[in-house]
Amino acid sequence: MSEYNPIDLLFGGMGQLGPGGDAYTLDVLKTLPGGEFETIVDAGSGSGRQTIMLARELRKVVHAVDNHGPFLDDLRRRASEAGVGHLVETHLMDMAEIPRVFSAIDLLWSEGAAYNIGFENALRTWAPAMKPGGLMVLSELALLSEGGPQDVMDFLFGVYPSIQTTAQNIASGRGAGLRAVDTYTLPREAWVEGYYDVLGPRAEKLLNHPDSSVREMAVETLREIDVFKSSGDSYGYVFYVFERVA
Ligand SMILES: C[S@@+](CC[C@H](N)C(=O)[O-])C[C@H]1O[C@@H](n2cnc3c(N)ncnc32)[C@H](O)[C@@H]1O
């Protein structure tokens, strides 16, 4: 087994681990119907950019769930620096286990992470842990148009064979007892600022790393960024606001 962890070398210390940004998190948060949220879970929190934003805005404890310890260590440090350390509780666990640990969730948030256990599976797994009327807010990669350049589609279906359209993702929600209240498509800048513009230079520096798994991850990352540049509007990240139907 390699002594290097490609994930830590590429992503360690990054302020965000996927497309998004505080302004978008806040925009979506402000559209939410309903009043007070008591039990709040951030599934696949990573280093917690959005966790900190939720804690700061809602002034309630946010339970950050992730299965990668170094990201949670980073999150605790960042939350404390942001003055919300007392409002963030970290849980080193698999997000598929959320219903075993939490019940009657008022707000389940998850940015760019649900796909790790399969988007539809995540909805079906988490829905029973939601309070009736509770809100599930997830961002997920989606097909935005009928097609796109062939090399872009080949890459996309290669890395994410089960990718769906926004309408199909909404239908997956219906199947899990969730009503789609709203959707919000992230603009292309949300992929670049704070994410690809940080990740790209990191990947380039790792191209000559002595460990082949690190080099491979660097090459794949740079390929992903290149494909994005020529993808037009064929795919994007979409926020879904779902309400658990009573
Ligand atoms: C693309 S990152 C997104 C992180 C963060 N939400 C953000 O937008 O910056 C996906 C996160 O999901 C976590 N993750 C992947 N599979 C997981 C699982 N089965 N259970 C818990 N966390 C998981 C990873 O460790 C990573 O932090």
PDB file of N, CA, C and O in Angstrom, residues 212-244:
ATOM      1  N   SER A 212       2.820   6.673  -8.162  1.00  0.00           N
ATOM      2  CA  SER A 212       2.013   6.659  -9.392  1.00  0.00           C
ATOM      3  C   SER A 212       0.542   6.980  -9.117  1.00  0.00           C
ATOM      4  O   SER A 212      -0.127   7.602  -9.944  1.00  0.00           O
ATOM      5  N   SER A 213       0.012   6.570  -7.925  1.00  0.00           N
ATOM      6  CA  SER A 213      -1.414   6.850  -7.671  1.00  0.00           C
ATOM      7  C   SER A 213      -1.644   8.359  -7.517  1.00  0.00           C
ATOM      8  O   SER A 213      -2.699   8.885  -7.879  1.00  0.00           O
ATOM      9  N   VAL A 214      -0.636   9.055  -7.013  1.00  0.00           N
ATOM     10  CA  VAL A 214      -0.742  10.516  -6.875  1.00  0.00           C
ATOM     11  C   VAL A 214      -0.686  11.154  -8.270  1.00  0.00           C
ATOM     12  O   VAL A 214      -1.488  12.033  -8.610  1.00  0.00           O
ATOM     13  N   ARG A 215       0.265  10.680  -9.082  1.00  0.00           N
ATOM     14  CA  ARG A 215       0.386  11.224 -10.454  1.00  0.00           C
ATOM     15  C   ARG A 215      -0.910  10.993 -11.226  1.00  0.00           C
ATOM     16  O   ARG A 215      -1.412  11.879 -11.908  1.00  0.00           O
ATOM     17  N   GLU A 216      -1.478   9.791 -11.078  1.00  0.00           N
ATOM     18  CA  GLU A 216      -2.716   9.477 -11.816  1.00  0.00           C
ATOM     19  C   GLU A 216      -3.861  10.394 -11.397  1.00  0.00           C
ATOM     20  O   GLU A 216      -4.627  10.878 -12.228  1.00  0.00           O
ATOM     21  N   MET A 217      -3.960  10.639 -10.114  1.00  0.00           N
ATOM     22  CA  MET A 217      -5.047  11.509  -9.642  1.00  0.00           C
ATOM     23  C   MET A 217      -4.850  12.938 -10.162  1.00  0.00           C
ATOM     24  O   MET A 217      -5.805  13.622 -10.510  1.00  0.00           O
ATOM     25  N   ALA A 218      -3.579  13.369 -10.224  1.00  0.00           N
ATOM     26  CA  ALA A 218      -3.290  14.709 -10.739  1.00  0.00           C
ATOM     27  C   ALA A 218      -3.693  14.810 -12.210  1.00  0.00           C
ATOM     28  O   ALA A 218      -4.337  15.781 -12.628  1.00  0.00           O
ATOM     29  N   VAL A 219      -3.366  13.778 -12.980  1.00  0.00           N
ATOM     30  CA  VAL A 219      -3.702  13.783 -14.413  1.00  0.00           C
ATOM     31  C   VAL A 219      -5.219  13.793 -14.590  1.00  0.00           C
ATOM     32  O   VAL A 219      -5.774  14.558 -15.388  1.00  0.00           O
ATOM     33  N   GLU A 220      -5.928  12.948 -13.828  1.00  0.00           N
ATOM     34  CA  GLU A 220      -7.396  12.885 -13.934  1.00  0.00           C
ATOM     35  C   GLU A 220      -8.030  14.228 -13.580  1.00  0.00           C
ATOM     36  O   GLU A 220      -9.002  14.653 -14.197  1.00  0.00           O
ATOM     37  N   THR A 221      -7.474  14.875 -12.559  1.00  0.00           N
ATOM     38  CA  THR A 221      -8.022  16.162 -12.128  1.00  0.00           C
ATOM     39  C   THR A 221      -7.856  17.214 -13.218  1.00  0.00           C
ATOM     40  O   THR A 221      -8.794  17.972 -13.527  1.00  0.00           O
ATOM     41  N   LEU A 222      -6.665  17.236 -13.832  1.00  0.00           N
ATOM     42  CA  LEU A 222      -6.422  18.231 -14.888  1.00  0.00           C
ATOM     43  C   LEU A 222      -7.295  17.941 -16.107  1.00  0.00           C
ATOM     44  O   LEU A 222      -7.783  18.864 -16.768  1.00  0.00           O
ATOM     45  N   ARG A 223      -7.532  16.663 -16.374  1.00  0.00           N
ATOM     46  CA  ARG A 223      -8.427  16.282 -17.480  1.00  0.00           C
ATOM     47  C   ARG A 223      -9.851  16.777 -17.183  1.00  0.00           C
ATOM     48  O   ARG A 223     -10.530  17.337 -18.045  1.00  0.00           O
ATOM     49  N   GLU A 224     -10.284  16.578 -15.944  1.00  0.00           N
ATOM     50  CA  GLU A 224     -11.631  17.031 -15.538  1.00  0.00           C
ATOM     51  C   GLU A 224     -11.771  18.553 -15.752  1.00  0.00           C
ATOM     52  O   GLU A 224     -12.787  19.026 -16.259  1.00  0.00           O
ATOM     53  N   ILE A 225     -10.733  19.280 -15.374  1.00  0.00           N
ATOM     54  CA  ILE A 225     -10.794  20.748 -15.506  1.00  0.00           C
ATOM     55  C   ILE A 225     -10.815  21.146 -16.990  1.00  0.00           C
ATOM     56  O   ILE A 225     -11.565  22.035 -17.400  1.00  0.00           O
ATOM     57  N   ASP A 226     -10.049  20.448 -17.804  1.00  0.00           N
ATOM     58  CA  ASP A 226     -10.039  20.716 -19.253  1.00  0.00           C
ATOM     59  C   ASP A 226     -11.399  20.443 -19.869  1.00  0.00           C
ATOM     60  O   ASP A 226     -11.888  21.225 -20.678  1.00  0.00           O
ATOM     61  N   VAL A 227     -11.997  19.321 -19.485  1.00  0.00           N
ATOM     62  CA  VAL A 227     -13.310  18.965 -20.020  1.00  0.00           C
ATOM     63  C   VAL A 227     -14.332  20.039 -19.625  1.00  0.00           C
ATOM     64  O   VAL A 227     -15.150  20.470 -20.441  1.00  0.00           O
ATOM     65  N   PHE A 228     -14.243  20.486 -18.398  1.00  0.00           N
ATOM     66  CA  PHE A 228     -15.177  21.521 -17.927  1.00  0.00           C
ATOM     67  C   PHE A 228     -15.122  22.748 -18.842  1.00  0.00           C
ATOM     68  O   PHE A 228     -16.151  23.323 -19.195  1.00  0.00           O
ATOM     69  N   LYS A 229     -13.911  23.121 -19.237  1.00  0.00           N
ATOM     70  CA  LYS A 229     -13.752  24.341 -20.048  1.00  0.00           C
ATOM     71  C   LYS A 229     -14.502  24.246 -21.372  1.00  0.00           C
ATOM     72  O   LYS A 229     -14.955  25.245 -21.912  1.00  0.00           O
ATOM     73  N   SER A 230     -14.629  23.033 -21.917  1.00  0.00           N
ATOM     74  CA  SER A 230     -15.298  22.901 -23.218  1.00  0.00           C
ATOM     75  C   SER A 230     -16.707  22.337 -23.078  1.00  0.00           C
ATOM     76  O   SER A 230     -17.331  21.933 -24.050  1.00  0.00           O
ATOM     77  N   SER A 231     -17.230  22.310 -21.863  1.00  0.00           N
ATOM     78  CA  SER A 231     -18.516  21.608 -21.650  1.00  0.00           C
ATOM     79  C   SER A 231     -19.738  22.479 -21.906  1.00  0.00           C
ATOM     80  O   SER A 231     -20.856  21.978 -21.949  1.00  0.00           O
ATOM     81  N   GLY A 232     -19.531  23.787 -22.071  1.00  0.00           N
ATOM     82  CA  GLY A 232     -20.689  24.671 -22.285  1.00  0.00           C
ATOM     83  C   GLY A 232     -21.669  24.522 -21.145  1.00  0.00           C
ATOM     84  O   GLY A 232     -21.284  24.475 -19.971  1.00  0.00           O
ATOM     85  N   ASP A 233     -22.953  24.406 -21.505  1.00  0.00           N
ATOM     86  CA  ASP A 233     -23.962  24.240 -20.453  1.00  0.00           C
ATOM     87  C   ASP A 233     -24.457  22.804 -20.395  1.00  0.00           C
ATOM     88  O   ASP A 233     -25.588  22.543 -19.999  1.00  0.00           O
ATOM     89  N   SER A 234     -23.625  21.838 -20.828  1.00  0.00           N
ATOM     90  CA  SER A 234     -24.141  20.461 -20.901  1.00  0.00           C
ATOM     91  C   SER A 234     -24.316  19.818 -19.528  1.00  0.00           C
ATOM     92  O   SER A 234     -25.197  18.995 -19.336  1.00  0.00           O
ATOM     93  N   TYR A 235     -23.500  20.188 -18.560  1.00  0.00           N
ATOM     94  CA  TYR A 235     -23.692  19.673 -17.202  1.00  0.00           C
ATOM     95  C   TYR A 235     -23.420  20.772 -16.198  1.00  0.00           C
ATOM     96  O   TYR A 235     -22.817  21.806 -16.533  1.00  0.00           O
ATOM     97  N   GLY A 236     -23.873  20.586 -14.999  1.00  0.00           N
ATOM     98  CA  GLY A 236     -23.667  21.606 -13.979  1.00  0.00           C
ATOM     99  C   GLY A 236     -24.051  21.072 -12.611  1.00  0.00           C
ATOM    100  O   GLY A 236     -24.521  19.925 -12.477  1.00  0.00           O
ATOM    101  N   TYR A 237     -23.830  21.893 -11.602  1.00  0.00           N
ATOM    102  CA  TYR A 237     -24.220  21.523 -10.244  1.00  0.00           C
ATOM    103  C   TYR A 237     -25.553  22.179  -9.927  1.00  0.00           C
ATOM    104  O   TYR A 237     -25.725  23.377 -10.132  1.00  0.00           O
ATOM    105  N   VAL A 238     -26.486  21.378  -9.443  1.00  0.00           N
ATOM    106  CA  VAL A 238     -27.823  21.879  -9.142  1.00  0.00           C
ATOM    107  C   VAL A 238     -28.128  21.636  -7.676  1.00  0.00           C
ATOM    108  O   VAL A 238     -27.893  20.528  -7.160  1.00  0.00           O
ATOM    109  N   PHE A 239     -28.615  22.662  -7.004  1.00  0.00           N
ATOM    110  CA  PHE A 239     -29.145  22.504  -5.642  1.00  0.00           C
ATOM    111  C   PHE A 239     -30.605  22.067  -5.744  1.00  0.00           C
ATOM    112  O   PHE A 239     -31.380  22.644  -6.522  1.00  0.00           O
ATOM    113  N   TYR A 240     -30.988  21.102  -4.942  1.00  0.00           N
ATOM    114  CA  TYR A 240     -32.391  20.670  -4.829  1.00  0.00           C
ATOM    115  C   TYR A 240     -32.835  20.947  -3.409  1.00  0.00           C
ATOM    116  O   TYR A 240     -32.155  20.546  -2.464  1.00  0.00           O
ATOM    117  N   VAL A 241     -33.966  21.635  -3.275  1.00  0.00           N
ATOM    118  CA  VAL A 241     -34.568  21.806  -1.953  1.00  0.00           C
ATOM    119  C   VAL A 241     -35.758  20.849  -1.922  1.00  0.00           C
ATOM    120  O   VAL A 241     -36.731  21.032  -2.651  1.00  0.00           O
ATOM    121  N   PHE A 242     -35.630  19.804  -1.096  1.00  0.00           N
ATOM    122  CA  PHE A 242     -36.697  18.811  -0.962  1.00  0.00           C
ATOM    123  C   PHE A 242     -37.345  18.951   0.410  1.00  0.00           C
ATOM    124  O   PHE A 242     -36.670  19.234   1.405  1.00  0.00           O
ATOM    125  N   GLU A 243     -38.657  18.688   0.427  1.00  0.00           N
ATOM    126  CA  GLU A 243     -39.374  18.654   1.715  1.00  0.00           C
ATOM    127  C   GLU A 243     -39.888  17.238   1.932  1.00  0.00           C
ATOM    128  O   GLU A 243     -40.436  16.634   0.993  1.00  0.00           O
ATOM    129  N   ARG A 244     -39.683  16.730   3.129  1.00  0.00           N
ATOM    130  CA  ARG A 244     -40.217  15.387   3.392  1.00  0.00           C
ATOM    131  C   ARG A 244     -41.739  15.472   3.519  1.00  0.00           C
ATOM    132  O   ARG A 244     -42.269  16.218   4.341  1.00  0.00           O
TER     133      ARG A 244
END
